[in-house]
Coordinates of C-alpha atoms and ligand atoms in Angstrom, one line a residue:
M1 CA -69.0 -41.9 -8.0
N2 CA -72.2 -44.0 -7.7
P3 CA -72.1 -46.5 -10.6
L4 CA -75.8 -46.2 -11.1
L5 CA -75.5 -42.5 -11.5
I6 CA -72.9 -43.0 -14.2
E7 CA -74.9 -45.6 -16.0
L8 CA -78.1 -43.6 -15.9
S9 CA -76.4 -40.4 -17.0
Q10 CA -74.9 -42.3 -20.0
N11 CA -78.3 -43.6 -21.1
L12 CA -80.3 -40.4 -20.5
P13 CA -82.1 -40.3 -23.9
H14 CA -83.6 -43.8 -23.3
L15 CA -84.7 -43.4 -19.6
D16 CA -88.3 -43.7 -18.6
W17 CA -89.9 -41.3 -16.1
D18 CA -89.1 -43.5 -13.1
Q19 CA -85.5 -43.8 -14.1
L20 CA -85.3 -40.1 -14.7
Q21 CA -86.6 -39.6 -11.2
D22 CA -83.9 -41.9 -9.9
L23 CA -81.3 -40.0 -11.8
S24 CA -82.5 -36.6 -10.4
D25 CA -82.2 -38.0 -6.8
L26 CA -78.7 -39.4 -7.5
L27 CA -77.6 -36.1 -9.0
R28 CA -78.8 -34.2 -6.0
Q29 CA -77.2 -36.5 -3.6
S30 CA -73.8 -36.5 -5.4
I31 CA -73.8 -32.8 -5.6
I32 CA -74.5 -32.4 -1.9
D33 CA -71.8 -35.1 -1.1
I34 CA -69.1 -33.5 -3.2
V35 CA -69.8 -29.8 -2.4
S36 CA -69.8 -30.8 1.3
L37 CA -66.2 -31.9 0.8
N38 CA -64.9 -29.4 -1.7
G39 CA -67.1 -26.4 -1.2
G40 CA -68.7 -24.7 -4.2
H41 CA -72.0 -23.5 -5.6
L42 CA -74.7 -25.6 -3.9
G43 CA -78.1 -23.9 -3.9
S44 CA -78.1 -22.9 -7.6
N45 CA -77.1 -26.4 -8.7
L46 CA -79.7 -28.1 -6.6
G47 CA -82.3 -25.8 -8.1
V48 CA -81.5 -26.7 -11.8
I49 CA -81.4 -30.5 -11.7
E50 CA -84.8 -31.1 -13.3
L51 CA -84.1 -28.3 -15.8
T52 CA -80.8 -29.8 -16.8
L53 CA -82.2 -33.3 -17.2
A54 CA -85.1 -31.9 -19.3
L55 CA -82.7 -29.9 -21.5
H56 CA -80.5 -33.0 -22.1
K57 CA -83.5 -35.2 -22.7
V58 CA -85.1 -32.9 -25.3
F59 CA -82.1 -31.4 -27.0
S60 CA -78.9 -32.8 -28.4
S61 CA -75.8 -31.3 -26.8
P62 CA -73.2 -30.4 -28.0
K63 CA -74.9 -29.8 -31.4
D64 CA -77.6 -27.8 -29.6
K65 CA -75.9 -25.1 -27.5
F66 CA -76.7 -24.6 -23.8
I67 CA -75.2 -21.3 -22.7
F68 CA -75.4 -21.0 -19.0
D69 CA -75.2 -17.5 -17.6
V70 CA -72.4 -17.2 -14.9
S71 CA -72.2 -21.0 -15.3
H72 CA -71.9 -21.6 -11.6
Q73 CA -75.0 -23.9 -12.0
T74 CA -73.4 -26.3 -14.4
Y75 CA -72.6 -29.2 -12.0
P76 CA -75.5 -31.4 -13.2
H77 CA -74.7 -30.5 -16.8
K78 CA -71.1 -31.6 -16.1
I79 CA -72.2 -34.9 -14.6
L80 CA -74.6 -35.6 -17.5
T81 CA -71.9 -34.9 -20.2
G82 CA -69.3 -37.5 -19.4
R83 CA -67.7 -35.9 -16.4
A84 CA -69.3 -37.9 -13.6
H85 CA -66.1 -39.8 -12.9
Q86 CA -64.1 -36.5 -12.4
F87 CA -66.9 -34.7 -10.5
P88 CA -65.3 -35.4 -7.1
T89 CA -62.3 -33.3 -8.3
I90 CA -64.4 -30.2 -8.9
R91 CA -62.7 -26.9 -7.9
Q92 CA -59.5 -28.8 -6.9
F93 CA -56.1 -28.3 -8.4
K94 CA -56.0 -29.9 -11.9
G95 CA -59.6 -31.1 -11.3
L96 CA -62.9 -30.0 -12.9
C97 CA -63.6 -26.3 -13.0
G98 CA -66.5 -25.0 -10.9
F99 CA -67.7 -23.1 -14.0
A100 CA -68.2 -23.9 -17.7
S101 CA -64.9 -24.8 -19.3
P102 CA -64.4 -25.6 -23.0
A103 CA -61.1 -27.1 -22.1
E104 CA -63.0 -29.8 -20.3
S105 CA -65.7 -30.7 -22.7
F106 CA -67.3 -29.9 -26.1
H107 CA -70.5 -29.4 -24.2
D108 CA -69.2 -26.2 -22.6
H109 CA -68.9 -23.5 -25.2
F110 CA -67.5 -20.5 -23.3
Y111 CA -65.4 -20.0 -20.2
S112 CA -67.7 -17.9 -18.0
G113 CA -68.1 -16.8 -14.5
H114 CA -69.2 -13.2 -14.8
A115 CA -73.0 -12.6 -15.0
G116 CA -75.0 -11.2 -17.9
T117 CA -73.2 -12.7 -20.9
A118 CA -75.5 -15.6 -21.9
L119 CA -78.1 -13.7 -23.9
S120 CA -75.5 -11.7 -25.9
L121 CA -73.4 -14.9 -26.5
G122 CA -76.5 -16.8 -27.5
L123 CA -77.7 -14.1 -29.9
G124 CA -74.3 -14.0 -31.5
M125 CA -74.2 -17.8 -31.9
A126 CA -77.7 -17.9 -33.4
K127 CA -76.7 -15.2 -35.9
S128 CA -73.6 -17.1 -36.8
R129 CA -75.6 -20.3 -37.2
D130 CA -78.1 -18.5 -39.5
L131 CA -75.4 -17.0 -41.7
Q132 CA -74.0 -20.5 -42.0
K133 CA -77.4 -22.1 -42.6
G134 CA -77.0 -24.2 -39.4
T135 CA -79.9 -26.0 -37.8
E136 CA -79.0 -26.3 -34.2
Y137 CA -80.9 -24.8 -31.3
V138 CA -79.4 -22.1 -29.1
L139 CA -80.5 -21.9 -25.5
P140 CA -79.3 -19.2 -23.2
I141 CA -80.0 -20.1 -19.6
L142 CA -80.3 -17.1 -17.3
G143 CA -81.0 -16.7 -13.6
D144 CA -83.5 -13.9 -12.6
A145 CA -80.6 -11.8 -11.2
S146 CA -78.9 -11.9 -14.7
L147 CA -81.8 -9.7 -15.8
T148 CA -80.4 -7.0 -13.5
C149 CA -77.3 -6.8 -15.6
G150 CA -77.1 -4.0 -18.1
L151 CA -75.5 -6.4 -20.6
T152 CA -78.5 -8.7 -20.5
L153 CA -80.9 -5.7 -21.0
E154 CA -78.7 -4.5 -23.9
A155 CA -79.0 -7.9 -25.5
L156 CA -82.7 -8.1 -24.9
N157 CA -83.0 -4.8 -26.8
N158 CA -81.4 -6.6 -29.8
V159 CA -83.5 -9.8 -30.1
P160 CA -84.4 -10.1 -33.8
L161 CA -88.1 -10.6 -34.5
K162 CA -87.3 -13.4 -36.9
L163 CA -85.2 -15.8 -35.1
S164 CA -86.0 -19.5 -34.8
R165 CA -84.5 -22.3 -32.7
F166 CA -83.7 -19.8 -30.0
I167 CA -85.2 -20.5 -26.6
V168 CA -84.2 -18.4 -23.6
I169 CA -84.7 -20.2 -20.3
L170 CA -85.3 -17.8 -17.4
N171 CA -84.6 -19.8 -14.2
D172 CA -86.4 -17.7 -11.6
N173 CA -85.6 -18.6 -8.0
Q174 CA -86.2 -15.0 -6.8
M175 CA -82.7 -14.9 -5.5
S176 CA -79.4 -13.4 -6.7
I177 CA -76.7 -14.4 -4.1
S178 CA -78.7 -12.2 -1.8
Y179 CA -82.3 -11.3 -2.4
N180 CA -82.7 -10.0 -5.9
V181 CA -83.3 -6.3 -6.2
G182 CA -85.0 -3.6 -8.3
A183 CA -87.8 -3.2 -10.8
V184 CA -86.9 -6.4 -12.7
T185 CA -87.6 -8.4 -9.5
Q186 CA -91.0 -6.7 -9.2
I187 CA -91.9 -7.5 -12.8
L188 CA -90.9 -11.1 -12.4
N189 CA -92.8 -11.4 -9.1
R190 CA -95.9 -10.3 -10.9
Y191 CA -95.5 -13.0 -13.5
L192 CA -95.1 -15.6 -10.7
T193 CA -98.0 -14.4 -8.5
I194 CA -100.7 -13.1 -10.8
E195 CA -102.9 -15.3 -12.8
Q196 CA -102.4 -15.3 -16.5
D197 CA -105.6 -13.4 -17.5
K198 CA -105.0 -10.6 -14.9
L199 CA -101.3 -10.6 -15.9
D200 CA -102.0 -9.2 -19.4
R201 CA -103.9 -6.4 -17.9
T202 CA -101.3 -5.7 -15.2
L203 CA -98.2 -5.8 -17.4
G204 CA -99.9 -4.5 -20.5
T205 CA -100.3 -6.5 -23.7
P206 CA -98.0 -7.6 -25.2
S207 CA -96.3 -8.2 -21.9
F208 CA -92.7 -7.2 -20.9
F209 CA -90.8 -9.9 -22.8
E210 CA -93.1 -9.8 -25.8
Q211 CA -92.2 -6.1 -26.2
F212 CA -88.6 -7.2 -26.7
G213 CA -89.7 -9.7 -29.4
L214 CA -89.6 -12.9 -27.2
R215 CA -92.6 -15.0 -27.1
Y216 CA -93.3 -15.5 -23.4
H217 CA -94.2 -18.9 -22.0
G218 CA -94.7 -19.7 -18.4
P219 CA -94.3 -19.6 -15.5
I220 CA -94.0 -23.3 -15.1
D221 CA -92.8 -25.4 -12.2
G222 CA -89.1 -26.0 -12.8
H223 CA -89.0 -29.1 -10.6
N224 CA -91.8 -30.9 -12.6
L225 CA -89.6 -32.9 -15.0
K226 CA -92.5 -34.2 -17.1
D227 CA -93.9 -30.7 -17.5
L228 CA -90.5 -29.4 -18.4
V229 CA -89.9 -32.1 -21.0
E230 CA -93.3 -31.7 -22.6
T231 CA -93.1 -27.9 -22.7
L232 CA -89.6 -27.9 -24.2
E233 CA -90.8 -30.5 -26.8
D234 CA -93.7 -28.2 -27.7
L235 CA -91.5 -25.0 -27.9
K236 CA -89.0 -26.7 -30.1
D237 CA -91.2 -26.3 -33.2
Q238 CA -92.2 -22.7 -32.8
N239 CA -90.8 -20.4 -35.4
Q240 CA -89.9 -17.3 -33.2
P241 CA -87.6 -16.4 -30.3
I242 CA -89.0 -17.7 -27.1
L243 CA -88.6 -17.1 -23.4
L244 CA -89.5 -19.9 -21.1
H245 CA -90.0 -18.7 -17.5
I246 CA -89.5 -21.5 -14.9
K247 CA -89.9 -21.1 -11.2
T248 CA -87.4 -23.1 -9.1
L249 CA -86.3 -23.3 -5.5
K250 CA -82.7 -22.6 -4.6
G251 CA -81.3 -25.4 -2.6
K252 CA -84.1 -27.9 -3.5
G253 CA -83.5 -31.2 -1.7
M254 CA -81.5 -29.9 1.2
E255 CA -83.4 -28.2 4.1
A256 CA -80.5 -26.1 5.3
A257 CA -79.8 -24.8 1.8
I258 CA -83.4 -24.0 1.2
H259 CA -83.7 -22.0 4.5
N260 CA -80.3 -20.3 4.1
P261 CA -80.0 -19.6 0.4
I262 CA -77.4 -16.9 0.8
T263 CA -75.1 -19.0 2.9
Y264 CA -75.4 -22.0 0.6
H265 CA -75.1 -20.1 -2.7
G266 CA -71.4 -20.6 -2.7
C267 CA -70.2 -22.3 0.4
R268 CA -67.2 -23.8 2.3
P269 CA -67.2 -27.5 3.1
F270 CA -69.8 -28.6 5.6
D271 CA -71.1 -31.6 7.4
K272 CA -73.5 -33.1 4.9
I273 CA -75.7 -34.7 7.6
T274 CA -76.2 -31.6 9.8
G275 CA -75.5 -29.0 7.1
K276 CA -73.3 -27.3 9.7
F277 CA -70.1 -25.6 8.5
Y278 CA -66.8 -26.5 10.0
P279 CA -65.4 -23.7 12.2
P280 CA -63.5 -21.1 10.2
S281 CA -60.2 -19.7 11.2
S282 CA -60.4 -17.7 14.4
M283 CA -58.7 -14.7 12.7
P284 CA -60.8 -12.2 10.9
T285 CA -60.5 -11.7 7.1
F286 CA -59.7 -8.4 5.3
P287 CA -63.4 -8.2 4.0
Q288 CA -64.7 -8.8 7.5
I289 CA -62.5 -6.1 9.0
F290 CA -63.6 -3.8 6.2
G291 CA -67.3 -4.5 6.8
R292 CA -67.1 -4.1 10.5
H293 CA -65.0 -0.9 10.4
L294 CA -67.1 0.7 7.8
S295 CA -70.2 0.1 9.9
E296 CA -68.5 1.7 12.9
L297 CA -67.4 4.7 10.8
A298 CA -70.9 5.0 9.4
S299 CA -72.4 5.1 12.9
R300 CA -70.1 8.1 13.6
D301 CA -70.6 9.9 10.3
E302 CA -73.9 9.9 8.6
R303 CA -72.4 11.2 5.3
I304 CA -71.0 7.7 4.7
V305 CA -72.8 5.8 1.9
T306 CA -71.8 2.5 0.4
V307 CA -72.8 0.8 -2.8
T308 CA -72.5 -2.9 -3.6
P309 CA -73.3 -4.5 -7.0
A310 CA -75.1 -7.6 -5.7
M311 CA -72.4 -8.7 -3.2
P312 CA -73.6 -7.5 0.3
A313 CA -72.8 -11.0 1.8
G314 CA -69.4 -11.6 0.3
S315 CA -68.3 -8.0 1.0
C316 CA -69.4 -8.3 4.6
L317 CA -71.9 -5.4 4.4
E318 CA -74.9 -7.2 5.7
N319 CA -74.8 -5.6 9.2
F320 CA -74.2 -2.2 7.7
M321 CA -77.2 -2.7 5.4
Q322 CA -79.4 -3.8 8.2
Q323 CA -78.5 -0.9 10.4
Y324 CA -78.6 1.8 7.6
P325 CA -80.6 0.5 4.7
D326 CA -80.7 4.0 3.2
R327 CA -76.9 4.2 3.2
C328 CA -75.9 0.7 2.1
L329 CA -77.3 0.2 -1.4
D330 CA -77.4 -3.0 -3.4
V331 CA -77.9 -2.0 -7.0
G332 CA -78.0 -5.5 -8.5
I333 CA -75.4 -7.2 -10.8
A334 CA -74.6 -3.8 -12.3
E335 CA -71.0 -2.9 -11.8
G336 CA -71.0 -0.1 -14.5
H337 CA -74.1 1.5 -13.0
A338 CA -72.7 1.1 -9.5
V339 CA -69.6 3.1 -10.3
T340 CA -71.4 5.8 -12.3
F341 CA -74.0 6.0 -9.6
C342 CA -71.2 6.6 -7.1
G343 CA -70.0 9.4 -9.3
G344 CA -73.5 10.9 -9.0
L345 CA -73.5 10.4 -5.2
A346 CA -70.1 12.0 -4.8
Y347 CA -71.1 15.0 -6.9
G348 CA -70.8 18.1 -4.8
K349 CA -68.6 16.2 -2.4
N350 CA -71.1 16.3 0.4
L351 CA -71.2 12.6 0.9
K352 CA -68.4 10.1 1.6
V353 CA -69.0 7.5 -1.0
I354 CA -67.6 4.0 -0.9
A355 CA -68.0 1.5 -3.7
S356 CA -67.4 -2.0 -2.6
I357 CA -66.6 -4.2 -5.6
Y358 CA -64.7 -7.4 -6.2
A359 CA -61.5 -6.9 -8.2
T360 CA -62.7 -9.3 -10.9
F361 CA -66.1 -7.7 -11.3
L362 CA -64.7 -4.1 -11.4
Q363 CA -63.3 -5.1 -14.8
R364 CA -66.9 -4.6 -16.0
A365 CA -66.8 -0.9 -15.0
L366 CA -63.5 0.3 -16.5
D367 CA -64.9 3.2 -18.5
N368 CA -67.3 4.2 -15.8
L369 CA -64.4 4.5 -13.4
F370 CA -62.4 6.5 -16.0
Q371 CA -65.0 8.9 -17.1
D372 CA -67.5 9.2 -14.3
V373 CA -65.2 9.2 -11.3
C374 CA -61.5 9.8 -12.1
L375 CA -61.9 12.3 -14.9
Q376 CA -64.3 14.3 -12.6
N377 CA -61.8 13.9 -9.7
L378 CA -64.6 12.8 -7.5
P379 CA -63.7 11.4 -4.0
V380 CA -65.2 7.9 -4.4
I381 CA -63.3 5.2 -2.4
F382 CA -63.2 1.9 -4.2
A383 CA -62.9 -0.9 -1.7
I384 CA -61.6 -3.5 -4.1
D385 CA -62.4 -6.9 -2.5
R386 CA -61.0 -10.3 -3.5
A387 CA -57.9 -8.6 -4.9
G388 CA -55.6 -11.6 -5.4
L389 CA -56.1 -15.2 -6.4
S390 CA -59.6 -16.6 -6.1
P391 CA -58.5 -20.2 -5.4
G392 CA -61.6 -22.4 -5.8
D393 CA -63.2 -20.3 -8.6
G394 CA -60.1 -20.0 -10.8
S395 CA -59.4 -18.2 -14.1
T396 CA -62.7 -16.2 -14.4
H397 CA -62.4 -14.8 -10.9
H398 CA -58.8 -14.0 -10.0
G399 CA -58.5 -10.4 -8.9
I400 CA -55.1 -9.9 -10.4
Y401 CA -55.5 -7.4 -13.2
D402 CA -56.9 -4.3 -11.4
I403 CA -53.6 -2.5 -10.9
G404 CA -53.0 -3.0 -14.6
F405 CA -56.2 -1.2 -15.6
L406 CA -56.2 1.3 -12.7
K407 CA -52.7 2.5 -12.9
G408 CA -53.2 4.5 -16.1
M409 CA -56.0 6.6 -14.6
P410 CA -54.9 10.1 -13.7
N411 CA -56.2 11.4 -10.3
L412 CA -56.6 7.9 -8.9
T413 CA -54.7 6.9 -5.7
I414 CA -54.1 3.1 -5.4
C415 CA -53.1 1.5 -2.1
Q416 CA -53.0 -1.9 -0.4
P417 CA -52.8 -2.7 3.3
R418 CA -50.6 -5.5 4.6
D419 CA -52.9 -6.2 7.5
G420 CA -56.3 -5.5 8.9
H421 CA -55.1 -2.6 11.0
L422 CA -53.6 -0.8 8.0
L423 CA -56.8 -1.5 6.1
K424 CA -58.7 0.5 8.8
E425 CA -56.1 3.3 8.8
L426 CA -56.2 3.6 5.0
L427 CA -60.0 3.5 5.0
E428 CA -60.2 6.3 7.6
S429 CA -57.5 8.3 6.0
A430 CA -59.0 8.0 2.5
L431 CA -62.2 9.7 3.8
H432 CA -60.0 12.8 4.2
W433 CA -57.9 12.6 1.0
N434 CA -60.7 13.9 -1.1
C435 CA -59.8 12.2 -4.3
P436 CA -60.7 9.0 -6.1
T437 CA -59.0 6.1 -4.2
A438 CA -58.7 2.4 -4.7
I439 CA -58.0 0.3 -1.6
R440 CA -57.4 -3.3 -2.7
Y441 CA -57.3 -6.3 -0.3
P442 CA -57.6 -10.1 -0.6
N443 CA -60.0 -12.5 1.1
L444 CA -57.5 -13.8 3.5
A445 CA -57.3 -14.0 7.3
T446 CA -55.3 -11.2 8.8
H447 CA -54.5 -9.4 12.1
D448 CA -56.4 -6.3 13.0
Y449 CA -54.4 -5.3 16.2
P450 CA -57.4 -3.7 17.9
E451 CA -55.2 -2.1 20.6
T452 CA -52.7 -0.4 18.2
P453 CA -53.3 3.4 17.9
F454 CA -54.4 4.8 14.5
F455 CA -52.1 6.9 12.3
F456 CA -53.3 9.1 9.6
R457 CA -51.8 7.8 6.4
E458 CA -50.3 10.4 4.0
I459 CA -50.9 9.6 0.3
G460 CA -47.8 8.1 -1.3
K461 CA -45.9 7.2 1.8
G462 CA -44.3 3.8 2.0
E463 CA -42.7 2.1 5.0
V464 CA -39.4 0.5 5.7
L465 CA -40.2 -2.7 7.6
I466 CA -36.6 -4.1 7.9
E467 CA -33.3 -2.3 7.3
G468 CA -30.6 -4.3 5.4
E469 CA -27.8 -3.5 3.0
D470 CA -27.5 -6.2 0.4
L471 CA -30.8 -6.0 -1.5
V472 CA -34.3 -4.4 -1.3
I473 CA -37.5 -6.4 -1.3
I474 CA -40.6 -4.5 -2.1
A475 CA -43.6 -6.6 -1.1
L476 CA -47.2 -5.4 -1.8
G477 CA -49.8 -5.8 0.9
H478 CA -50.2 -9.2 2.5
M479 CA -47.2 -10.5 0.6
H480 CA -45.1 -8.9 3.2
S481 CA -45.5 -12.1 5.3
I482 CA -44.0 -14.2 2.5
A483 CA -41.3 -11.5 2.0
R484 CA -40.4 -11.7 5.7
T485 CA -39.7 -15.5 5.3
V486 CA -37.7 -14.6 2.2
C487 CA -35.6 -12.2 4.3
D488 CA -35.1 -14.9 7.0
L489 CA -34.0 -17.5 4.4
L490 CA -31.7 -15.0 2.7
S491 CA -30.1 -14.0 6.0
Q492 CA -29.2 -17.7 6.5
Q493 CA -27.2 -17.3 3.2
G494 CA -25.5 -14.2 4.6
L495 CA -27.6 -11.7 2.7
R496 CA -29.3 -8.9 4.6
A497 CA -32.4 -7.5 2.9
T498 CA -34.2 -4.2 3.3
L499 CA -38.0 -4.9 3.3
I500 CA -40.3 -2.2 2.0
D501 CA -44.1 -2.1 2.2
P502 CA -44.9 0.5 -0.5
I503 CA -48.5 0.7 0.7
F504 CA -49.1 3.0 -2.2
V505 CA -49.0 1.6 -5.7
K506 CA -49.9 5.0 -7.1
P507 CA -48.4 7.5 -6.4
M508 CA -45.4 5.5 -5.4
D509 CA -43.1 6.8 -2.6
E510 CA -40.6 8.2 -5.1
M511 CA -38.4 9.8 -2.4
L512 CA -38.1 6.5 -0.5
F513 CA -37.3 4.6 -3.7
E514 CA -34.8 7.3 -4.9
R515 CA -32.9 7.0 -1.6
L516 CA -32.9 3.2 -1.9
L517 CA -31.8 3.3 -5.5
S518 CA -28.8 5.3 -4.4
S519 CA -27.8 2.9 -1.7
H520 CA -28.7 -0.6 -3.2
R521 CA -28.1 -2.4 -6.5
F522 CA -30.4 -5.3 -6.1
F523 CA -34.2 -5.0 -6.0
V524 CA -37.0 -7.6 -5.8
T525 CA -40.7 -6.9 -6.1
I526 CA -43.3 -9.4 -4.8
E527 CA -47.0 -9.1 -5.4
E528 CA -50.1 -11.3 -5.9
H529 CA -51.0 -9.6 -9.1
A530 CA -50.3 -10.2 -12.8
V531 CA -46.6 -9.6 -13.0
S532 CA -46.9 -7.9 -16.4
S533 CA -48.9 -5.0 -15.1
G534 CA -48.6 -4.6 -11.3
V535 CA -46.4 -2.9 -8.8
G536 CA -43.3 -4.4 -10.2
S537 CA -43.9 -2.9 -13.6
L538 CA -44.5 0.5 -12.0
F539 CA -41.2 0.1 -10.1
N540 CA -39.4 -0.8 -13.3
S541 CA -40.7 2.4 -15.0
L542 CA -39.6 4.4 -12.0
V543 CA -36.1 3.0 -12.3
M544 CA -36.0 4.0 -15.9
R545 CA -37.5 7.4 -15.3
L546 CA -35.0 8.2 -12.5
K547 CA -32.3 7.2 -15.0
K548 CA -30.7 4.8 -12.5
Q549 CA -29.0 2.8 -15.2
E550 CA -25.7 4.5 -14.5
I551 CA -25.5 3.0 -11.1
H552 CA -26.3 -0.5 -12.4
V553 CA -29.5 -1.6 -10.8
H554 CA -30.9 -5.2 -11.1
V555 CA -34.5 -5.9 -10.6
L556 CA -36.4 -9.2 -10.2
N557 CA -40.2 -9.1 -10.4
F558 CA -42.3 -11.8 -8.8
G559 CA -46.0 -12.0 -9.5
I560 CA -48.6 -14.1 -11.3
P561 CA -47.1 -15.2 -14.7
D562 CA -48.7 -13.9 -17.9
R563 CA -51.0 -16.8 -18.6
Y564 CA -54.4 -17.8 -17.4
F565 CA -54.4 -19.4 -14.0
E566 CA -56.8 -22.1 -13.0
H567 CA -58.2 -23.2 -9.7
G568 CA -56.7 -25.0 -6.7
T569 CA -55.9 -24.3 -3.1
Y570 CA -54.3 -20.9 -2.3
S571 CA -51.1 -22.7 -1.5
E572 CA -51.1 -24.8 -4.7
L573 CA -51.7 -21.7 -6.8
L574 CA -48.9 -19.7 -5.1
N575 CA -46.6 -22.6 -5.7
E576 CA -47.6 -22.7 -9.3
A577 CA -46.9 -19.0 -9.7
G578 CA -43.5 -19.3 -8.1
L579 CA -44.6 -17.2 -5.2
K580 CA -43.6 -19.5 -2.3
A581 CA -40.8 -18.1 -0.2
E582 CA -38.5 -21.0 -1.0
S583 CA -38.8 -20.6 -4.8
I584 CA -38.4 -16.8 -4.5
V585 CA -35.2 -17.2 -2.6
Q586 CA -33.9 -19.8 -5.0
E587 CA -34.5 -17.5 -7.9
I588 CA -33.0 -14.5 -6.1
L589 CA -29.8 -16.5 -5.4
R590 CA -29.7 -17.9 -9.0
V591 CA -29.9 -14.5 -10.6
F592 CA -28.2 -12.2 -8.1
T593 CA -25.3 -14.3 -6.7
P594 CA -23.1 -14.2 -9.8
L595 CA -23.8 -10.5 -10.1
I596 CA -23.0 -9.6 -6.5
S597 CA -19.4 -10.7 -7.0
T598 CA -19.0 -9.0 -10.5
P599 CA -17.3 -5.7 -10.2
L600 CA -19.1 -2.7 -11.8
T601 CA -17.9 -1.4 -15.2
S602 CA -18.8 1.8 -16.9
H603 CA -20.7 -0.3 -19.5
D604 CA -23.1 -1.8 -16.9
H605 CA -26.8 -1.0 -17.5
C606 CA -29.9 -1.4 -15.6
S607 CA -31.3 -4.9 -16.1
I608 CA -34.8 -5.9 -15.3
S609 CA -35.5 -9.7 -15.2
Ligands
TPP1 C1 -70.5 -9.5 -13.3 C2 -70.7 -10.3 -12.0 N1 -71.0 -9.7 -10.9 C3 -71.2 -10.5 -9.8 C4 -71.2 -11.8 -9.8 C5 -71.3 -12.7 -8.6 N2 -72.5 -13.6 -8.7 C6 -72.3 -14.9 -9.0 S1 -73.7 -15.7 -9.1 C7 -74.6 -14.3 -8.7 C8 -76.1 -14.4 -8.6 C9 -76.7 -15.0 -9.8 O1 -78.1 -15.1 -9.5 P1 -79.0 -15.7 -10.6 O2 -78.5 -15.3 -12.0 O3 -80.4 -15.4 -10.3 O4 -78.7 -17.2 -10.5 P2 -79.0 -18.2 -9.3 O5 -77.6 -18.4 -8.6 O6 -80.0 -17.6 -8.4 O7 -79.4 -19.4 -9.9 C10 -73.8 -13.2 -8.5 C11 -74.2 -11.9 -8.1 C12 -70.8 -12.4 -11.1 N3 -70.7 -13.7 -11.2 N4 -70.6 -11.6 -12.1

């Protein structure tokens, strides 16, 4: 890292305006340099450099608490709080996290990565402070899109009238990842575009935020450091909860990022001189195949409607949205609403409704899914994107818990394709199943075999990919490719494995498994999901339910261990989880080899490792 950047960031409270300007330039350049190498959240961080400098200049972190919503915009904060040396390791294995991380620093108070939490957390901290007679400031820092989260609006409804040393910063760049949506955006636009005297008349007096008990101040230029510092100094002494509205430019300081805010929100490595991205893999990804195929289906069937909570770009729905703006709906960062809204759309079963949601964000909508879709037995198809590890983002974003919370929902069918072709088949078939369905898939490259004919997939039917006799390997979705390598390595040891793609997590192919349980003693499950609650756990229950203990079945479950997993490359994380083919084989041989040669006795029981 640039030594001047380190020196200036250590002396921040004593810097004059020129030095602060130098520091902001150095911060910008370092962030561009490192994100161009590691990938990461670029536009949002370039937009908050002056804000972060002003906050650290005026307040005293960690005593005063900065609570960044989502916290994807904490790169300058990290550099300014003693992490400049480590900044080049951001998003890398064992390196700095791309989000706030209390494990890294006392200046980060919560692990966060999901939007909409900062105001609730901040209100809770301020209440706790007041009960303990504390004197620190609490500053929730929200983006404009956070105001589309139900959680933020619930917190807004709870701001106490008497609350001091509480300053909400609303960082308004008019963007979510894509363009921000809905009435909130219109309200904020009016604040930005209408002069103050007319504003009161347009929005009513007291204005929107004032009606929630927050004294509104702004909008001010979020790139004018002097103005920011002076305003914050002023607001420090006011004895009521305040909202400071600042206007910023996403990508400020890098032309390509300013002009393509969606692409540079969270980006892959790029050439920092030209801003051009290095060519991606030539194979399509599961989400790309989903987006393409859905558009094609929608062009043939006008009953198809898709809902995305603020992720049209990541979920590859932009083309669909452009072609059919009335049938591809971005509802904002509002997963709960998205799911319940889909329940409403599917009512009467006249439309074919697809909710496209990242696995990690679907966690926000658990009860909506239970009550408003599954209990009603409505045929909503959940396209669960990013199901699996989320390598660069880490613990807040891994999509490895959804089977755990979905498997208990009656009426819900859960499946996962092993490749792009099967994804298309499942999607098309699900349109005819007429029941709530979850199709989960990772953000990995895959084959879509465009020439292969389509088969209608029957609910609950798995597939035998390889016939063997010594053991059965059940590999969920894309893990079949690792499982194939496991089969090859085992065959070198003289063991012939049967390889199963269950396709359906729920209902499982009980007939197939019952047959296999009668002909095999050794079973292995492999999945990129929390091992404690995924397909392996469902298989274990099936073994017990079918009372297979009398034939002495041994099961080994491979999945993500039951602890929080951080960030790294996909390969590093698989390795860490023990999901590389070589380590799976080693474990199979270690556990099963002594058992294979042991003769059965009448006292043998089913064992699940
Ligand atoms: C619950 C949830 N849903 C979706 C996302 C994905 N996401 C990350 S950042 C972001 C947009 C945030 O926009 P804003 O709060 O305005 O901040 P900006 O990046 O524009 O500074 C979204 C939708 C998320 N982090 N959490």
